Amino acid sequence: DAGVIQSPRHEVTEMGQEVTLRCKPISGHNSLFWYRQTMMRGLELLIYFNNNVPIDDSGMPEDRFSAKMPNASFSTLKIQPSEPRDSAVYFCASSNLGLANEQFFGPGTRLTVL
Amino acid sequence: TQLLEQSPQFLSIQEGENLTVYCNSSSVFSSLQWYRQEPGEGPVLLVTVVTGGEVKKLKRLTFQFGDARKDSSLHITAAQPGDTGLYLCAGILLAAGNMLTFGGGTRLMVKP
């Protein structure tokens, strides 16, 4: 069974450009999470969805970040416009029944904004 | 300042040695998880502890949840190079709804 799938695995873009990260959660999981990981700040929860509905987006750093989950098998995290300080590894994770249960992480997208 | 403080941040040891890493907070958690992350991959869950004072063992790894549910430790016996990685604790805070908070991690290197 495939795990969480993220694309692209690596993204290099220039400041000001729009960046879209994609995630396919594990089939049957009803919760999806977006995280950002940097050396300075560690792993930060940006937003999570239950049954395709955003539950808590308090971790989203600013209005340049937006996330959608149009259906149970797909989510996007968009940064527009991107800035060099957005450079990080972005992880998507999915689980059953919210935060209390095991989260299965994807391989991450390494984003570099020049 | 992170809600979950992990120590040490870095640890380099020889194969066969024992080690303990700590995860501390001034807040109470309803549950706490430990993950291991290898380079280029996402974190993978090792264990979840729920009850204060709980001890769980996973082969050479022993996890303990503090009696007051504010802290946790991970002890590795006879470390092996395959244990190398980033160890992350993550907790759900009682006082902050249902938010999962990660510690900063302990980066472990076990040399052969």
mmCIF file of C-alpha atoms in Angstrom:
data_model
loop_
_atom_site.group_PDB
_atom_site.id
_atom_site.type_symbol
_atom_site.label_atom_id
_atom_site.label_comp_id
_atom_site.label_asym_id
_atom_site.label_seq_id
_atom_site.Cartn_x
_atom_site.Cartn_y
_atom_site.Cartn_z
ATOM 1 C CA ASP A 1 0.000 0.000 0.000
ATOM 2 C CA ALA A 2 1.416 3.392 -0.955
ATOM 3 C CA GLY A 3 2.184 5.798 1.832
ATOM 4 C CA VAL A 4 1.644 9.533 1.754
ATOM 5 C CA ILE A 5 2.723 10.876 -1.617
ATOM 6 C CA GLN A 6 4.142 14.354 -2.039
ATOM 7 C CA SER A 7 5.194 16.217 -5.142
ATOM 8 C CA PRO A 8 7.473 17.641 -6.164
ATOM 9 C CA ARG A 9 10.295 16.225 -4.043
ATOM 10 C CA HIS A 10 12.458 19.247 -4.751
ATOM 11 C CA GLU A 11 11.512 22.728 -5.871
ATOM 12 C CA VAL A 12 13.811 25.624 -6.628
ATOM 13 C CA THR A 13 12.192 28.921 -7.465
ATOM 14 C CA GLU A 14 12.889 32.612 -7.464
ATOM 15 C CA MET A 15 11.560 35.074 -4.961
ATOM 16 C CA GLY A 16 8.125 36.333 -5.913
ATOM 17 C CA GLN A 17 7.069 33.218 -7.765
ATOM 18 C CA GLU A 18 4.068 31.119 -6.819
ATOM 19 C CA VAL A 19 4.811 27.685 -5.397
ATOM 20 C CA THR A 20 2.302 24.829 -5.146
ATOM 21 C CA LEU A 21 3.053 21.713 -3.125
ATOM 22 C CA ARG A 22 0.869 18.648 -3.506
ATOM 23 C CA CYS A 23 -0.085 15.792 -1.226
ATOM 24 C CA LYS A 24 -2.025 12.560 -1.575
ATOM 25 C CA PRO A 25 -2.842 11.095 1.859
ATOM 26 C CA ILE A 26 -3.153 7.418 2.663
ATOM 27 C CA SER A 27 -6.479 6.085 1.437
ATOM 28 C CA GLY A 28 -9.019 5.917 4.241
ATOM 29 C CA HIS A 29 -7.310 8.453 6.483
ATOM 30 C CA ASN A 30 -9.578 11.316 7.454
ATOM 31 C CA SER A 31 -7.017 13.800 8.787
ATOM 32 C CA LEU A 32 -4.301 15.597 6.855
ATOM 33 C CA PHE A 33 -1.529 17.811 8.185
ATOM 34 C CA TRP A 34 0.960 20.204 6.625
ATOM 35 C CA TYR A 35 4.257 20.811 8.435
ATOM 36 C CA ARG A 36 7.340 22.883 7.772
ATOM 37 C CA GLN A 37 10.785 21.840 9.006
ATOM 38 C CA THR A 38 13.864 24.035 9.313
ATOM 39 C CA MET A 39 17.041 23.746 11.328
ATOM 40 C CA MET A 40 16.203 26.907 13.243
ATOM 41 C CA ARG A 41 12.557 26.244 14.097
ATOM 42 C CA GLY A 42 12.290 22.467 13.890
ATOM 43 C CA LEU A 43 9.028 20.861 12.800
ATOM 44 C CA GLU A 44 6.059 23.235 12.828
ATOM 45 C CA LEU A 45 2.423 22.352 12.214
ATOM 46 C CA LEU A 46 0.994 24.762 9.658
ATOM 47 C CA ILE A 47 -2.571 23.535 9.217
ATOM 48 C CA TYR A 48 -4.639 20.406 9.563
ATOM 49 C CA PHE A 49 -7.836 19.135 8.002
ATOM 50 C CA ASN A 50 -10.429 16.691 9.295
ATOM 51 C CA ASN A 51 -12.721 15.219 6.643
ATOM 52 C CA ASN A 52 -11.451 17.790 4.133
ATOM 53 C CA VAL A 53 -12.358 20.728 6.418
ATOM 54 C CA PRO A 54 -9.620 23.010 7.784
ATOM 55 C CA ILE A 55 -9.726 22.723 11.572
ATOM 56 C CA ASP A 56 -6.815 24.845 12.706
ATOM 57 C CA ASP A 57 -4.661 27.086 10.529
ATOM 58 C CA SER A 58 -3.078 29.076 13.340
ATOM 59 C CA GLY A 59 0.334 27.774 12.311
ATOM 60 C CA MET A 60 0.156 29.291 8.844
ATOM 61 C CA PRO A 61 2.810 32.010 8.975
ATOM 62 C CA GLU A 62 1.024 34.674 6.962
ATOM 63 C CA ASP A 63 -1.468 35.376 4.221
ATOM 64 C CA ARG A 64 0.992 34.341 1.547
ATOM 65 C CA PHE A 65 0.327 30.754 2.593
ATOM 66 C CA SER A 66 -2.907 28.971 1.747
ATOM 67 C CA ALA A 67 -3.986 25.335 1.826
ATOM 68 C CA LYS A 68 -6.882 23.501 0.264
ATOM 69 C CA MET A 69 -8.283 20.014 0.388
ATOM 70 C CA PRO A 70 -10.869 19.697 -2.374
ATOM 71 C CA ASN A 71 -11.405 15.984 -1.727
ATOM 72 C CA ALA A 72 -10.279 13.174 0.531
ATOM 73 C CA SER A 73 -7.372 12.190 -1.691
ATOM 74 C CA PHE A 74 -5.705 15.489 -2.493
ATOM 75 C CA SER A 75 -4.411 18.615 -0.809
ATOM 76 C CA THR A 76 -2.307 21.575 -1.863
ATOM 77 C CA LEU A 77 -0.189 24.097 -0.008
ATOM 78 C CA LYS A 78 0.392 27.283 -1.952
ATOM 79 C CA ILE A 79 2.828 30.099 -1.288
ATOM 80 C CA GLN A 80 2.253 33.290 -3.253
ATOM 81 C CA PRO A 81 4.490 35.214 -3.488
ATOM 82 C CA SER A 82 7.376 33.109 -2.217
ATOM 83 C CA GLU A 83 10.264 34.582 -0.225
ATOM 84 C CA PRO A 84 13.743 33.225 0.592
ATOM 85 C CA ARG A 85 12.724 32.723 4.239
ATOM 86 C CA ASP A 86 10.133 30.192 3.054
ATOM 87 C CA SER A 87 12.960 27.811 2.166
ATOM 88 C CA ALA A 88 12.392 24.630 4.171
ATOM 89 C CA VAL A 89 11.253 21.040 3.902
ATOM 90 C CA TYR A 90 7.465 20.806 3.799
ATOM 91 C CA PHE A 91 5.885 17.603 5.017
ATOM 92 C CA CYS A 92 2.384 16.301 4.567
ATOM 93 C CA ALA A 93 1.068 13.685 6.995
ATOM 94 C CA SER A 94 -2.185 11.808 7.340
ATOM 95 C CA SER A 95 -3.892 9.856 10.100
ATOM 96 C CA ASN A 96 -7.178 8.498 11.325
ATOM 97 C CA LEU A 97 -9.234 10.353 13.919
ATOM 98 C CA GLY A 98 -7.276 13.562 14.278
ATOM 99 C CA LEU A 99 -4.121 14.421 16.173
ATOM 100 C CA ALA A 100 -4.130 11.738 18.837
ATOM 101 C CA ASN A 101 -3.295 8.897 16.526
ATOM 102 C CA GLU A 102 -0.198 7.928 14.597
ATOM 103 C CA GLN A 103 0.647 10.310 11.830
ATOM 104 C CA PHE A 104 2.146 8.922 8.647
ATOM 105 C CA PHE A 105 4.484 11.377 6.998
ATOM 106 C CA GLY A 106 5.304 11.756 3.350
ATOM 107 C CA PRO A 107 8.899 12.100 2.123
ATOM 108 C CA GLY A 108 8.668 15.889 2.078
ATOM 109 C CA THR A 109 9.237 18.608 -0.489
ATOM 110 C CA ARG A 110 12.501 20.505 -0.193
ATOM 111 C CA LEU A 111 11.773 24.081 -1.228
ATOM 112 C CA THR A 112 14.509 26.557 -2.049
ATOM 113 C CA VAL A 113 13.538 30.135 -2.799
ATOM 114 C CA LEU A 114 16.392 32.141 -4.297
ATOM 115 C CA THR B 1 11.030 29.170 23.236
ATOM 116 C CA GLN B 2 9.543 25.799 22.404
ATOM 117 C CA LEU B 3 6.813 24.233 24.495
ATOM 118 C CA LEU B 4 8.686 20.937 24.356
ATOM 119 C CA GLU B 5 12.391 21.138 25.093
ATOM 120 C CA GLN B 6 14.525 18.227 24.035
ATOM 121 C CA SER B 7 18.003 17.498 25.319
ATOM 122 C CA PRO B 8 20.621 17.014 24.292
ATOM 123 C CA GLN B 9 20.280 18.591 20.880
ATOM 124 C CA PHE B 10 23.180 16.583 19.497
ATOM 125 C CA LEU B 11 24.701 13.313 20.649
ATOM 126 C CA SER B 12 27.553 11.362 19.118
ATOM 127 C CA ILE B 13 28.410 8.016 20.671
ATOM 128 C CA GLN B 14 30.176 4.750 19.894
ATOM 129 C CA GLU B 15 28.344 1.574 19.011
ATOM 130 C CA GLY B 16 27.439 -0.375 22.146
ATOM 131 C CA GLU B 17 26.997 2.621 24.428
ATOM 132 C CA ASN B 18 23.785 3.475 26.240
ATOM 133 C CA LEU B 19 22.085 6.838 26.010
ATOM 134 C CA THR B 20 19.067 8.750 27.246
ATOM 135 C CA VAL B 21 17.327 11.678 25.603
ATOM 136 C CA TYR B 22 14.823 13.883 27.350
ATOM 137 C CA CYS B 23 11.677 15.756 26.437
ATOM 138 C CA ASN B 24 10.504 18.334 28.970
ATOM 139 C CA SER B 25 7.743 20.880 29.337
ATOM 140 C CA SER B 26 6.084 22.955 32.020
ATOM 141 C CA SER B 27 2.695 21.970 30.567
ATOM 142 C CA VAL B 28 0.658 18.801 30.925
ATOM 143 C CA PHE B 29 0.129 16.547 27.916
ATOM 144 C CA SER B 30 -2.760 14.224 27.282
ATOM 145 C CA SER B 31 -0.435 12.006 25.274
ATOM 146 C CA LEU B 32 3.091 12.065 23.934
ATOM 147 C CA GLN B 33 4.656 10.451 20.900
ATOM 148 C CA TRP B 34 8.238 9.708 19.891
ATOM 149 C CA TYR B 35 9.265 9.732 16.238
ATOM 150 C CA ARG B 36 12.530 8.936 14.462
ATOM 151 C CA GLN B 37 13.472 10.732 11.279
ATOM 152 C CA GLU B 38 16.215 9.655 8.894
ATOM 153 C CA PRO B 39 17.827 12.005 6.361
ATOM 154 C CA GLY B 40 15.627 12.696 3.353
ATOM 155 C CA GLU B 41 12.575 11.078 4.912
ATOM 156 C CA GLY B 42 9.629 12.032 7.057
ATOM 157 C CA PRO B 43 9.365 11.157 10.760
ATOM 158 C CA VAL B 44 8.171 7.663 11.637
ATOM 159 C CA LEU B 45 6.248 6.973 14.835
ATOM 160 C CA LEU B 46 8.032 4.805 17.404
ATOM 161 C CA VAL B 47 5.611 4.897 20.326
ATOM 162 C CA THR B 48 2.709 6.723 21.969
ATOM 163 C CA VAL B 49 2.468 7.059 25.754
ATOM 164 C CA VAL B 50 -0.739 8.123 27.402
ATOM 165 C CA THR B 51 -0.709 7.323 31.127
ATOM 166 C CA GLY B 52 1.486 9.123 33.664
ATOM 167 C CA GLY B 53 4.340 6.840 34.718
ATOM 168 C CA GLU B 54 3.853 4.590 31.722
ATOM 169 C CA VAL B 55 6.868 2.661 30.434
ATOM 170 C CA LYS B 56 6.978 1.089 26.992
ATOM 171 C CA LYS B 57 9.722 -1.000 25.458
ATOM 172 C CA LEU B 58 10.513 -1.446 21.803
ATOM 173 C CA LYS B 59 13.451 -3.866 21.535
ATOM 174 C CA ARG B 60 16.447 -1.866 22.839
ATOM 175 C CA LEU B 61 14.414 1.332 23.239
ATOM 176 C CA THR B 62 12.639 2.180 26.502
ATOM 177 C CA PHE B 63 10.184 5.068 26.670
ATOM 178 C CA GLN B 64 8.882 6.581 29.879
ATOM 179 C CA PHE B 65 6.152 9.144 30.455
ATOM 180 C CA GLY B 66 6.569 11.238 33.584
ATOM 181 C CA ASP B 67 4.117 10.800 36.446
ATOM 182 C CA ALA B 68 2.821 14.331 35.958
ATOM 183 C CA ARG B 69 2.684 13.909 32.161
ATOM 184 C CA LYS B 70 4.987 16.887 31.637
ATOM 185 C CA ASP B 71 8.066 15.028 30.521
ATOM 186 C CA SER B 72 9.296 11.893 28.814
ATOM 187 C CA SER B 73 12.529 10.059 28.206
ATOM 188 C CA LEU B 74 13.875 7.678 25.626
ATOM 189 C CA HIS B 75 16.641 5.283 26.660
ATOM 190 C CA ILE B 76 18.573 3.247 24.102
ATOM 191 C CA THR B 77 20.604 0.270 25.267
ATOM 192 C CA ALA B 78 23.644 -0.869 23.301
ATOM 193 C CA ALA B 79 23.193 1.663 20.521
ATOM 194 C CA GLN B 80 23.832 0.547 16.958
ATOM 195 C CA PRO B 81 24.675 2.587 13.827
ATOM 196 C CA GLY B 82 21.136 1.906 12.605
ATOM 197 C CA ASP B 83 19.833 3.990 15.501
ATOM 198 C CA THR B 84 21.349 7.090 13.930
ATOM 199 C CA GLY B 85 18.754 9.742 13.187
ATOM 200 C CA LEU B 86 16.717 12.639 14.520
ATOM 201 C CA TYR B 87 14.512 11.744 17.472
ATOM 202 C CA LEU B 88 11.459 13.930 17.944
ATOM 203 C CA CYS B 89 8.975 14.021 20.767
ATOM 204 C CA ALA B 90 5.503 15.383 20.080
ATOM 205 C CA GLY B 91 2.711 16.018 22.513
ATOM 206 C CA ILE B 92 -0.891 17.032 22.646
ATOM 207 C CA LEU B 93 -1.296 19.798 25.194
ATOM 208 C CA LEU B 94 -4.318 19.678 27.461
ATOM 209 C CA ALA B 95 -4.371 23.460 27.708
ATOM 210 C CA ALA B 96 -4.190 24.140 23.975
ATOM 211 C CA GLY B 97 -7.084 22.249 22.500
ATOM 212 C CA ASN B 98 -5.988 19.382 20.348
ATOM 213 C CA MET B 99 -2.768 20.814 18.926
ATOM 214 C CA LEU B 100 0.203 18.525 18.370
ATOM 215 C CA THR B 101 3.482 20.211 19.289
ATOM 216 C CA PHE B 102 6.906 18.887 18.319
ATOM 217 C CA GLY B 103 10.105 19.308 20.265
ATOM 218 C CA GLY B 104 13.243 20.547 18.560
ATOM 219 C CA GLY B 105 14.681 17.068 18.277
ATOM 220 C CA THR B 106 17.809 15.204 19.333
ATOM 221 C CA ARG B 107 20.190 14.396 16.528
ATOM 222 C CA LEU B 108 21.915 11.085 17.331
ATOM 223 C CA MET B 109 24.931 9.659 15.585
ATOM 224 C CA VAL B 110 26.159 6.191 16.489
ATOM 225 C CA LYS B 111 29.625 5.447 15.190
ATOM 226 C CA PRO B 112 30.659 1.866 14.379
#
